[in-house]
Amino acid sequence: DTGVSQDPRHKITKRGQNVTFRCDPISEHNRLYWYRQTLGQGPEFLTYFQNEAQLEKSRLLSDRFSAERPKGSFSTLEIQRTEQGDSAMYLCASTGRGSTGEGTEAFFGQGTRLTVV
Amino acid sequence: DQQVKQNSPSLSVQEGRISILNCDYTNSMFDYFLWYKKYPAEGPTFLISISSIKDKNEDGRFTVFLNKSAKHLSLHIVPSQPGDSAVYFCAASLSLGTYKYIFGTGTRLKVLA
């Protein structure tokens, strides 16, 4: 297993266009997260899947954003009608099952750098 | 409201000396803490973690200390090496529920040769 894989690594798009990113988590990881990172900030939580179920969405995820994880494997994040403020690094992370009462570290992909011009 | 704070945006340390990176949090419900290291144009890489039932965790040159009463954690790197130069993020989570992380804004560490 080569870790969490994200595609594409870079995306430049014109304002108003739709974009879709893909994340392939570590196999057998049941938890998948999307984060967004802008310059000078830490990653900010966007949404979380446990298997195929999207269990939590941040208020940062406007109705122009949609995420899916069909069959509980890879996930896609789509942004419709992109705006310049959407320019950021979009990070995907996955974790396995944590022991009861304990946390577990998330493994991040290399991210997709989105630039909206 | 920034629940996890890293008040030092940057730190420079001489090679071989100790690097100490600090992190404060406000939510007393957090019970799992992590440090991630990030190089430019790459995703964060897990470094070390600590559960709230402990006050210290060590892994090689890296040690994380947790002071729950002060809601403060720190990462010690001894000895510091030029390859340690990166941005370090602390993160906190609840071990129940989604396990989502709340990240600080990061500290850029520069280790001088």
Coordinates of N, CA and C in Angstrom, one line a residue:
Chain A
D1 N 0.8 -1.2 0.0 CA 0.0 0.0 0.0 C 0.9 1.2 0.0
T2 N 0.6 2.2 -0.9 CA 1.5 3.3 -1.0 C 1.0 4.5 -0.2
G3 N 0.0 4.4 0.6 CA -0.5 5.5 1.4 C -1.7 6.1 0.7
V4 N -2.1 7.3 1.3 CA -3.2 8.0 0.7 C -2.8 8.8 -0.6
S5 N -3.6 8.6 -1.6 CA -3.3 9.1 -2.9 C -4.3 10.1 -3.3
Q6 N -3.9 11.3 -3.8 CA -4.8 12.3 -4.2 C -4.5 12.7 -5.7
D7 N -5.6 13.0 -6.4 CA -5.4 13.3 -7.8 C -6.5 14.4 -8.2
P8 N -6.1 15.5 -8.9 CA -4.7 15.8 -9.4 C -3.9 16.4 -8.2
R9 N -2.6 16.6 -8.5 CA -1.8 17.3 -7.5 C -2.0 18.8 -7.6
H10 N -2.3 19.3 -8.8 CA -2.5 20.7 -9.0 C -3.6 20.9 -10.0
K11 N -4.4 21.9 -9.8 CA -5.5 22.2 -10.7 C -5.7 23.8 -10.7
I12 N -5.6 24.3 -12.0 CA -5.9 25.7 -12.2 C -7.2 25.8 -13.0
T13 N -8.1 26.5 -12.5 CA -9.4 26.6 -13.2 C -9.9 28.1 -13.2
K14 N -10.8 28.4 -14.1 CA -11.3 29.7 -14.2 C -12.5 29.8 -13.3
R15 N -12.7 31.0 -12.7 CA -13.8 31.2 -11.9 C -15.1 30.8 -12.5
G16 N -15.9 30.1 -11.8 CA -17.2 29.7 -12.3 C -17.3 28.3 -12.8
Q17 N -16.1 27.7 -13.0 CA -16.0 26.3 -13.5 C -16.2 25.4 -12.3
N18 N -16.5 24.1 -12.7 CA -16.6 23.1 -11.6 C -15.3 22.3 -11.6
V19 N -14.9 21.8 -10.5 CA -13.8 20.9 -10.3 C -14.1 19.8 -9.5
T20 N -13.4 18.7 -9.7 CA -13.6 17.5 -8.9 C -12.2 16.9 -8.5
F21 N -12.1 16.6 -7.3 CA -10.8 15.9 -6.8 C -11.1 14.5 -6.3
R22 N -10.1 13.7 -6.4 CA -10.2 12.3 -6.0 C -9.3 12.0 -4.9
C23 N -9.7 11.1 -4.0 CA -8.8 10.6 -2.9 C -9.0 9.1 -2.8
D24 N -7.9 8.4 -2.8 CA -7.8 7.0 -2.5 C -7.2 6.8 -1.2
P25 N -7.9 6.4 -0.2 CA -7.4 6.2 1.1 C -6.5 4.9 1.2
I26 N -5.9 4.8 2.4 CA -5.2 3.5 2.6 C -6.3 2.4 2.7
S27 N -6.0 1.3 2.0 CA -7.0 0.2 1.9 C -7.3 -0.3 3.3
E28 N -8.5 -0.5 3.5 CA -9.1 -1.0 4.8 C -9.3 0.1 5.8
H29 N -8.9 1.3 5.5 CA -9.2 2.4 6.4 C -10.7 2.7 6.3
N30 N -11.4 2.8 7.4 CA -12.8 3.0 7.2 C -13.2 4.5 7.4
R31 N -12.3 5.3 7.9 CA -12.6 6.7 8.1 C -11.8 7.5 7.1
L32 N -12.5 8.5 6.5 CA -11.9 9.4 5.5 C -12.3 10.8 5.8
Y33 N -11.3 11.7 5.7 CA -11.6 13.1 6.0 C -11.1 14.0 4.9
W34 N -11.8 15.1 4.7 CA -11.3 16.1 3.8 C -11.0 17.4 4.6
Y35 N -9.9 18.0 4.3 CA -9.5 19.2 5.0 C -9.1 20.2 3.9
R36 N -9.1 21.5 4.3 CA -8.7 22.6 3.4 C -7.6 23.4 4.2
Q37 N -6.5 23.7 3.5 CA -5.5 24.5 4.1 C -5.2 25.7 3.2
T38 N -5.3 26.9 3.8 CA -4.9 28.1 3.1 C -3.6 28.7 3.7
L39 N -3.0 29.6 3.0 CA -1.7 30.1 3.4 C -1.7 30.6 4.8
G40 N -0.7 30.2 5.6 CA -0.6 30.7 7.0 C -1.5 30.1 8.0
Q41 N -2.3 29.1 7.5 CA -3.3 28.5 8.4 C -3.0 27.0 8.5
G42 N -3.5 26.4 9.6 CA -3.5 24.9 9.7 C -4.6 24.3 8.9
P43 N -4.6 23.1 8.6 CA -5.7 22.4 7.9 C -7.0 22.6 8.7
E44 N -8.1 22.9 7.9 CA -9.4 23.0 8.5 C -10.3 21.9 8.1
F45 N -11.0 21.3 9.0 CA -11.9 20.2 8.7 C -13.0 20.6 7.8
L46 N -13.3 19.8 6.8 CA -14.4 20.0 5.9 C -15.5 19.0 6.1
T47 N -15.1 17.7 6.0 CA -16.1 16.6 6.1 C -15.5 15.3 6.5
Y48 N -16.4 14.4 6.9 CA -15.9 13.1 7.4 C -16.8 12.0 6.9
F49 N -16.2 10.9 6.5 CA -17.0 9.7 6.1 C -16.5 8.5 7.0
Q50 N -17.5 7.7 7.4 CA -17.2 6.4 8.0 C -17.8 5.4 7.1
N51 N -16.9 4.6 6.4 CA -17.3 3.8 5.3 C -17.9 4.7 4.2
E52 N -19.2 4.4 3.8 CA -19.8 5.2 2.7 C -20.6 6.3 3.3
A53 N -20.8 6.4 4.6 CA -21.7 7.4 5.2 C -21.0 8.7 5.5
Q54 N -21.5 9.8 5.0 CA -21.0 11.1 5.4 C -21.6 11.5 6.7
L55 N -20.8 11.5 7.8 CA -21.4 11.7 9.1 C -21.3 13.1 9.6
E56 N -20.4 13.9 9.1 CA -20.3 15.3 9.6 C -19.8 16.2 8.5
K57 N -20.3 17.4 8.4 CA -19.9 18.4 7.5 C -19.7 19.7 8.2
S58 N -18.6 20.3 8.0 CA -18.3 21.6 8.6 C -19.1 22.7 7.9
R59 N -19.3 23.8 8.7 CA -20.1 24.9 8.1 C -19.2 25.6 7.0
L60 N -17.9 25.2 6.9 CA -17.1 25.7 5.8 C -17.6 25.2 4.5
L61 N -18.2 24.0 4.6 CA -18.6 23.3 3.3 C -20.0 23.9 2.8
S62 N -19.8 24.9 2.0 CA -21.1 25.6 1.5 C -21.8 24.6 0.5
D63 N -23.0 25.1 0.1 CA -23.7 24.2 -0.8 C -23.1 24.0 -2.2
R64 N -22.0 24.7 -2.5 CA -21.3 24.5 -3.7 C -20.4 23.3 -3.7
F65 N -20.2 22.9 -2.4 CA -19.3 21.7 -2.2 C -20.1 20.5 -2.0
S66 N -19.6 19.4 -2.6 CA -20.3 18.1 -2.3 C -19.2 17.0 -2.3
A67 N -19.3 16.1 -1.4 CA -18.4 15.0 -1.3 C -19.1 13.7 -1.3
E68 N -18.5 12.7 -1.9 CA -19.1 11.3 -1.9 C -18.0 10.3 -1.6
R69 N -18.5 9.2 -1.1 CA -17.6 8.0 -0.9 C -18.3 6.8 -1.3
P70 N -18.6 6.5 -2.6 CA -19.4 5.4 -2.9 C -18.6 4.1 -2.6
K71 N -19.4 3.1 -2.1 CA -18.9 1.8 -1.7 C -17.8 1.9 -0.6
G72 N -17.7 3.0 0.1 CA -16.7 3.1 1.2 C -15.3 3.0 0.8
S73 N -14.9 3.3 -0.5 CA -13.5 3.2 -0.9 C -13.0 4.6 -1.2
F74 N -12.8 4.9 -2.5 CA -12.3 6.2 -2.8 C -13.4 7.3 -2.5
S75 N -12.9 8.5 -2.5 CA -13.8 9.6 -2.3 C -13.6 10.7 -3.3
T76 N -14.6 11.5 -3.6 CA -14.5 12.6 -4.5 C -15.0 13.9 -3.8
L77 N -14.4 15.0 -4.1 CA -14.8 16.3 -3.6 C -15.1 17.2 -4.8
E78 N -16.3 17.7 -5.0 CA -16.6 18.5 -6.1 C -16.9 19.9 -5.6
I79 N -16.4 20.9 -6.3 CA -16.7 22.3 -6.1 C -17.4 22.8 -7.3
Q80 N -18.6 23.3 -7.2 CA -19.3 23.9 -8.3 C -19.1 25.4 -8.3
R81 N -19.1 26.0 -9.5 CA -19.1 27.5 -9.6 C -18.0 28.0 -8.8
T82 N -16.8 27.6 -9.0 CA -15.6 28.0 -8.2 C -15.5 29.5 -8.1
E83 N -15.0 29.9 -6.9 CA -14.7 31.3 -6.6 C -13.2 31.4 -6.3
Q84 N -12.7 32.6 -6.4 CA -11.3 32.8 -6.0 C -11.0 32.4 -4.6
G85 N -11.9 32.6 -3.7 CA -11.7 32.2 -2.3 C -11.6 30.7 -2.1
D86 N -11.9 30.0 -3.1 CA -11.8 28.5 -3.0 C -10.3 28.1 -3.2
S87 N -9.5 29.0 -3.7 CA -8.1 28.6 -3.9 C -7.4 28.2 -2.5
A88 N -6.9 27.0 -2.5 CA -6.4 26.4 -1.3 C -5.8 25.1 -1.6
M89 N -5.2 24.5 -0.6 CA -4.7 23.1 -0.7 C -5.8 22.2 -0.1
Y90 N -6.3 21.2 -0.8 CA -7.3 20.3 -0.3 C -6.7 19.0 0.0
L91 N -6.8 18.7 1.3 CA -6.1 17.5 1.8 C -7.1 16.4 2.2
C92 N -6.7 15.2 1.9 CA -7.5 14.0 2.3 C -6.7 13.2 3.3
A93 N -7.4 12.6 4.2 CA -6.7 11.8 5.2 C -7.6 10.6 5.5
S94 N -6.9 9.5 6.0 CA -7.7 8.4 6.4 C -7.1 7.8 7.6
T95 N -8.0 7.1 8.4 CA -7.6 6.4 9.6 C -8.3 5.0 9.7
G96 N -7.6 4.1 10.4 CA -8.2 2.8 10.6 C -9.1 2.9 11.9
R97 N -9.5 1.8 12.3 CA -10.4 1.8 13.5 C -9.5 2.0 14.8
G98 N -9.9 3.0 15.6 CA -9.2 3.3 16.8 C -9.7 2.3 17.9
S99 N -8.8 2.1 18.8 CA -9.2 1.3 20.0 C -10.2 2.1 20.8
T100 N -11.0 1.4 21.5 CA -12.1 2.1 22.3 C -11.4 3.1 23.3
G101 N -11.9 4.3 23.2 CA -11.4 5.3 24.2 C -10.1 5.9 23.7
E102 N -9.5 5.5 22.6 CA -8.2 6.1 22.2 C -8.4 6.7 20.8
G103 N -7.6 7.7 20.6 CA -7.5 8.3 19.2 C -6.6 7.5 18.4
T104 N -6.5 7.9 17.1 CA -5.6 7.3 16.2 C -5.1 8.3 15.2
E105 N -3.9 8.1 14.8 CA -3.3 9.2 13.9 C -3.9 9.0 12.5
A106 N -4.1 10.1 11.8 CA -4.6 10.1 10.4 C -3.4 10.2 9.5
F107 N -3.5 9.6 8.4 CA -2.5 9.6 7.3 C -3.0 10.5 6.2
F108 N -2.2 11.5 5.9 CA -2.6 12.5 4.9 C -2.0 12.2 3.5
G109 N -2.8 12.5 2.5 CA -2.3 12.5 1.1 C -1.5 13.8 0.9
Q110 N -0.9 13.9 -0.3 CA -0.1 15.0 -0.6 C -0.9 16.3 -1.0
G111 N -2.2 16.1 -1.1 CA -3.0 17.3 -1.4 C -3.2 17.6 -2.8
T112 N -4.3 18.4 -3.1 CA -4.5 19.0 -4.4 C -4.5 20.5 -4.2
R113 N -3.6 21.1 -4.9 CA -3.5 22.6 -4.9 C -4.4 23.2 -5.9
L114 N -5.5 23.9 -5.5 CA -6.4 24.5 -6.4 C -6.1 26.0 -6.5
T115 N -6.0 26.4 -7.7 CA -5.9 27.9 -8.0 C -7.1 28.3 -8.9
V116 N -7.9 29.2 -8.4 CA -9.0 29.7 -9.2 C -8.6 31.1 -9.7
V117 N -8.6 31.3 -11.0 CA -8.2 32.5 -11.7 C -9.4 33.3 -12.3
Chain B
D1 N -13.4 31.1 16.6 CA -12.7 30.8 17.9 C -11.6 29.7 17.6
Q2 N -10.4 30.1 17.8 CA -9.3 29.2 17.6 C -9.1 28.3 18.8
Q3 N -9.5 27.1 18.7 CA -9.4 26.2 19.9 C -8.0 25.7 20.1
V4 N -7.2 25.7 19.1 CA -5.8 25.2 19.2 C -4.9 26.3 18.7
K5 N -4.0 26.7 19.5 CA -3.2 27.9 19.2 C -1.7 27.6 19.3
Q6 N -1.0 28.0 18.2 CA 0.5 28.0 18.2 C 0.9 29.5 18.1
N7 N 1.3 30.0 19.2 CA 1.6 31.5 19.2 C 2.9 31.9 18.6
S8 N 3.8 31.0 18.3 CA 5.1 31.3 17.7 C 5.0 30.9 16.2
P9 N 4.9 31.9 15.3 CA 4.9 31.5 13.9 C 6.2 30.9 13.4
S10 N 7.3 31.2 14.0 CA 8.6 30.8 13.6 C 9.6 30.6 14.7
L11 N 10.6 29.7 14.5 CA 11.6 29.4 15.5 C 12.9 29.0 14.7
S12 N 14.0 29.6 15.2 CA 15.3 29.2 14.6 C 16.1 28.6 15.7
V13 N 16.8 27.5 15.4 CA 17.6 26.8 16.4 C 18.9 26.4 15.7
Q14 N 19.9 26.4 16.5 CA 21.2 25.9 16.0 C 21.2 24.4 15.9
E15 N 21.8 23.8 14.9 CA 21.9 22.3 14.8 C 22.6 21.8 16.1
G16 N 22.0 20.7 16.5 CA 22.5 20.0 17.7 C 21.8 20.5 19.0
R17 N 21.2 21.6 19.0 CA 20.5 22.1 20.2 C 19.1 21.6 20.3
I18 N 18.4 22.0 21.3 CA 17.0 21.6 21.5 C 16.0 22.5 20.8
S19 N 15.0 22.0 20.2 CA 13.9 22.8 19.6 C 12.7 22.5 20.5
I20 N 12.1 23.6 20.9 CA 10.8 23.4 21.7 C 9.7 24.2 21.0
L21 N 8.7 23.4 20.6 CA 7.6 24.0 20.0 C 6.4 23.9 20.9
N22 N 5.6 25.0 21.0 CA 4.5 25.1 22.0 C 3.2 25.1 21.4
C23 N 2.2 24.7 22.1 CA 0.8 24.6 21.6 C -0.1 24.8 22.8
D24 N -1.2 25.6 22.7 CA -2.2 25.7 23.7 C -3.5 25.4 23.2
Y25 N -4.4 24.9 24.0 CA -5.8 24.6 23.6 C -6.8 25.1 24.6
T26 N -8.0 25.3 24.1 CA -9.0 25.8 25.0 C -10.1 24.8 25.4
N27 N -10.3 23.8 24.7 CA -11.3 22.8 24.9 C -10.8 21.7 25.8
S28 N -11.3 21.7 27.1 CA -10.9 20.7 28.0 C -11.4 19.3 27.7
M29 N -12.3 19.2 26.7 CA -12.8 17.9 26.3 C -11.8 17.2 25.4
F30 N -10.8 17.9 24.8 CA -9.9 17.2 23.9 C -9.1 16.2 24.7
D31 N -8.9 15.0 24.2 CA -8.2 14.0 24.9 C -7.2 13.2 24.1
Y32 N -6.9 13.7 22.9 CA -5.8 13.1 22.1 C -5.2 14.2 21.3
F33 N -3.8 14.2 21.4 CA -3.1 15.3 20.8 C -2.0 14.8 19.9
L34 N -1.7 15.5 18.8 CA -0.8 15.0 17.8 C 0.1 16.1 17.3
W35 N 1.3 15.8 16.8 CA 2.1 16.7 16.1 C 2.4 16.2 14.7
Y36 N 2.2 17.1 13.8 CA 2.5 16.8 12.4 C 3.6 17.7 11.9
K37 N 4.3 17.2 10.9 CA 5.4 17.9 10.3 C 5.0 18.1 8.8
K38 N 5.2 19.3 8.2 CA 4.8 19.5 6.9 C 5.9 20.2 6.1
Y39 N 6.3 19.6 5.0 CA 7.2 20.3 4.0 C 6.4 21.0 3.0
P40 N 6.9 22.0 2.3 CA 6.2 22.7 1.2 C 5.7 21.7 0.2
A41 N 4.4 21.9 -0.3 CA 3.8 21.2 -1.4 C 3.6 19.7 -1.0
E42 N 3.6 19.4 0.2 CA 3.3 18.0 0.6 C 2.3 18.0 1.7
G43 N 1.6 16.9 1.9 CA 0.7 16.7 3.0 C 1.4 16.6 4.3
P44 N 0.7 16.9 5.4 CA 1.3 16.7 6.8 C 1.7 15.2 7.0
T45 N 2.8 15.1 7.7 CA 3.3 13.7 8.1 C 3.2 13.6 9.6
F46 N 2.6 12.5 10.0 CA 2.4 12.3 11.5 C 3.8 12.1 12.1
L47 N 4.0 12.7 13.3 CA 5.2 12.7 14.0 C 5.1 11.9 15.3
I48 N 4.2 12.4 16.2 CA 4.1 11.8 17.5 C 2.8 12.2 18.1
S49 N 2.2 11.4 19.0 CA 0.9 11.7 19.6 C 1.0 11.4 21.1
I50 N 0.0 11.9 21.8 CA -0.1 11.6 23.2 C -1.6 11.6 23.6
S51 N -1.9 10.6 24.4 CA -3.3 10.6 25.0 C -3.3 11.4 26.3
S52 N -4.5 11.9 26.6 CA -4.6 12.7 27.8 C -4.4 11.9 29.1
I53 N -4.3 10.6 29.0 CA -4.0 9.9 30.3 C -2.5 9.9 30.6
K54 N -1.7 10.4 29.7 CA -0.3 10.5 29.9 C 0.1 11.9 29.9
D55 N 1.4 12.1 30.5 CA 1.9 13.5 30.4 C 3.2 13.6 29.6
K56 N 3.6 12.4 29.1 CA 4.8 12.4 28.3 C 4.8 11.3 27.4
N57 N 5.3 11.5 26.1 CA 5.5 10.4 25.2 C 6.8 10.7 24.4
E58 N 7.6 9.6 24.3 CA 8.9 9.8 23.6 C 9.0 8.9 22.5
D59 N 9.7 9.4 21.4 CA 10.0 8.5 20.2 C 11.2 9.0 19.6
G60 N 12.3 8.4 20.0 CA 13.6 8.8 19.4 C 14.0 10.2 19.9
R61 N 14.2 11.1 18.9 CA 14.6 12.5 19.2 C 13.4 13.3 19.6
F62 N 12.2 12.8 19.5 CA 11.0 13.6 19.7 C 10.3 13.2 21.0
T63 N 10.0 14.2 21.8 CA 9.2 14.0 23.0 C 8.1 15.0 23.1
V64 N 6.9 14.5 23.4 CA 5.8 15.4 23.6 C 5.4 15.4 25.0
F65 N 5.2 16.6 25.6 CA 4.8 16.8 27.0 C 3.4 17.4 27.0
L66 N 2.5 16.9 27.9 CA 1.2 17.4 28.0 C 0.9 17.9 29.4
N67 N 0.5 19.1 29.6 CA 0.1 19.7 30.9 C -1.4 20.0 30.8
K68 N -2.2 19.1 31.3 CA -3.7 19.2 31.1 C -4.2 20.4 31.9
S69 N -3.7 20.6 33.1 CA -4.2 21.7 33.9 C -3.9 23.1 33.2
A70 N -2.8 23.2 32.5 CA -2.5 24.4 31.8 C -3.1 24.4 30.4
K71 N -3.6 23.3 29.9 CA -4.1 23.1 28.6 C -2.9 23.5 27.6
H72 N -1.8 22.8 27.8 CA -0.6 23.2 27.1 C 0.1 21.9 26.7
L73 N 0.6 21.8 25.5 CA 1.5 20.8 25.1 C 2.7 21.3 24.4
S74 N 3.8 20.6 24.4 CA 5.0 21.0 23.8 C 5.7 19.8 23.1
L75 N 6.4 20.1 22.1 CA 7.2 19.1 21.3 C 8.7 19.5 21.5
H76 N 9.5 18.6 22.0 CA 10.9 18.8 22.1 C 11.6 17.9 21.1
I77 N 12.6 18.5 20.4 CA 13.4 17.8 19.4 C 14.8 18.0 19.9
V78 N 15.4 16.8 20.2 CA 16.8 16.8 20.7 C 17.6 15.6 20.1
P79 N 18.7 15.8 19.4 CA 19.3 17.1 19.0 C 18.6 17.5 17.7
S80 N 18.5 18.8 17.4 CA 17.9 19.3 16.2 C 18.8 19.1 15.0
Q81 N 18.2 18.7 13.9 CA 19.0 18.5 12.7 C 18.5 19.4 11.6
P82 N 19.3 19.7 10.6 CA 18.8 20.6 9.5 C 17.6 20.0 8.8
G83 N 17.5 18.7 8.7 CA 16.3 18.0 8.1 C 15.0 18.2 8.8
D84 N 15.1 18.7 10.0 CA 13.9 18.9 10.8 C 13.3 20.2 10.4
S85 N 13.9 21.0 9.6 CA 13.4 22.3 9.2 C 12.1 22.0 8.4
A86 N 11.0 22.5 8.9 CA 9.6 22.3 8.3 C 8.7 23.1 9.1
V87 N 7.4 23.0 8.7 CA 6.3 23.6 9.5 C 5.7 22.5 10.4
Y88 N 5.6 22.8 11.7 CA 5.0 21.8 12.6 C 3.7 22.3 13.1
F89 N 2.7 21.4 13.0 CA 1.3 21.6 13.4 C 1.0 20.8 14.6
C90 N 0.4 21.3 15.6 CA -0.2 20.5 16.6 C -1.7 20.4 16.3
A91 N -2.3 19.3 16.8 CA -3.7 19.0 16.5 C -4.3 18.3 17.7
A92 N -5.6 18.5 17.9 CA -6.3 17.9 19.0 C -7.5 17.3 18.6
S93 N -8.0 16.3 19.3 CA -9.2 15.7 18.9 C -9.9 15.0 20.1
L94 N -11.1 14.6 19.9 CA -11.9 13.9 20.8 C -11.8 12.4 20.4
S95 N -11.5 11.5 21.3 CA -11.4 10.1 21.0 C -12.7 9.4 20.7
L96 N -13.8 10.1 21.0 CA -15.1 9.6 20.7 C -15.7 10.4 19.5
G97 N -16.5 9.7 18.8 CA -17.2 10.4 17.7 C -16.3 10.4 16.4
T98 N -16.1 11.5 15.8 CA -15.5 11.5 14.4 C -14.0 11.4 14.4
Y99 N -13.4 11.6 15.6 CA -11.9 11.7 15.6 C -11.4 12.9 14.8
K100 N -12.2 13.8 14.4 CA -11.6 14.9 13.5 C -10.6 15.7 14.3
Y101 N -9.7 16.3 13.6 CA -8.6 17.0 14.3 C -8.9 18.5 14.1
I102 N -8.5 19.3 15.2 CA -8.5 20.7 15.1 C -7.0 21.1 15.2
F103 N -6.6 21.8 14.1 CA -5.2 22.1 14.0 C -4.9 23.5 14.5
G104 N -3.6 23.7 14.9 CA -3.1 25.0 15.2 C -2.7 25.6 13.8
T105 N -2.1 26.8 13.9 CA -1.7 27.5 12.7 C -0.3 27.2 12.3
G106 N 0.4 26.5 13.1 CA 1.7 26.0 12.7 C 2.9 26.9 13.2
T107 N 4.0 26.3 13.3 CA 5.3 27.0 13.7 C 6.3 26.5 12.7
R108 N 6.9 27.5 12.0 CA 8.0 27.2 11.0 C 9.3 27.1 11.8
L109 N 9.9 25.9 11.8 CA 11.2 25.6 12.4 C 12.3 25.6 11.4
K110 N 13.3 26.4 11.7 CA 14.5 26.4 10.9 C 15.7 26.0 11.7
V111 N 16.3 24.9 11.3 CA 17.5 24.5 12.1 C 18.7 24.9 11.3
L112 N 19.5 25.7 11.9 CA 20.7 26.3 11.2 C 21.9 25.4 11.4
A113 N 22.6 25.1 10.3 CA 23.8 24.2 10.3 C 25.0 25.0 10.8

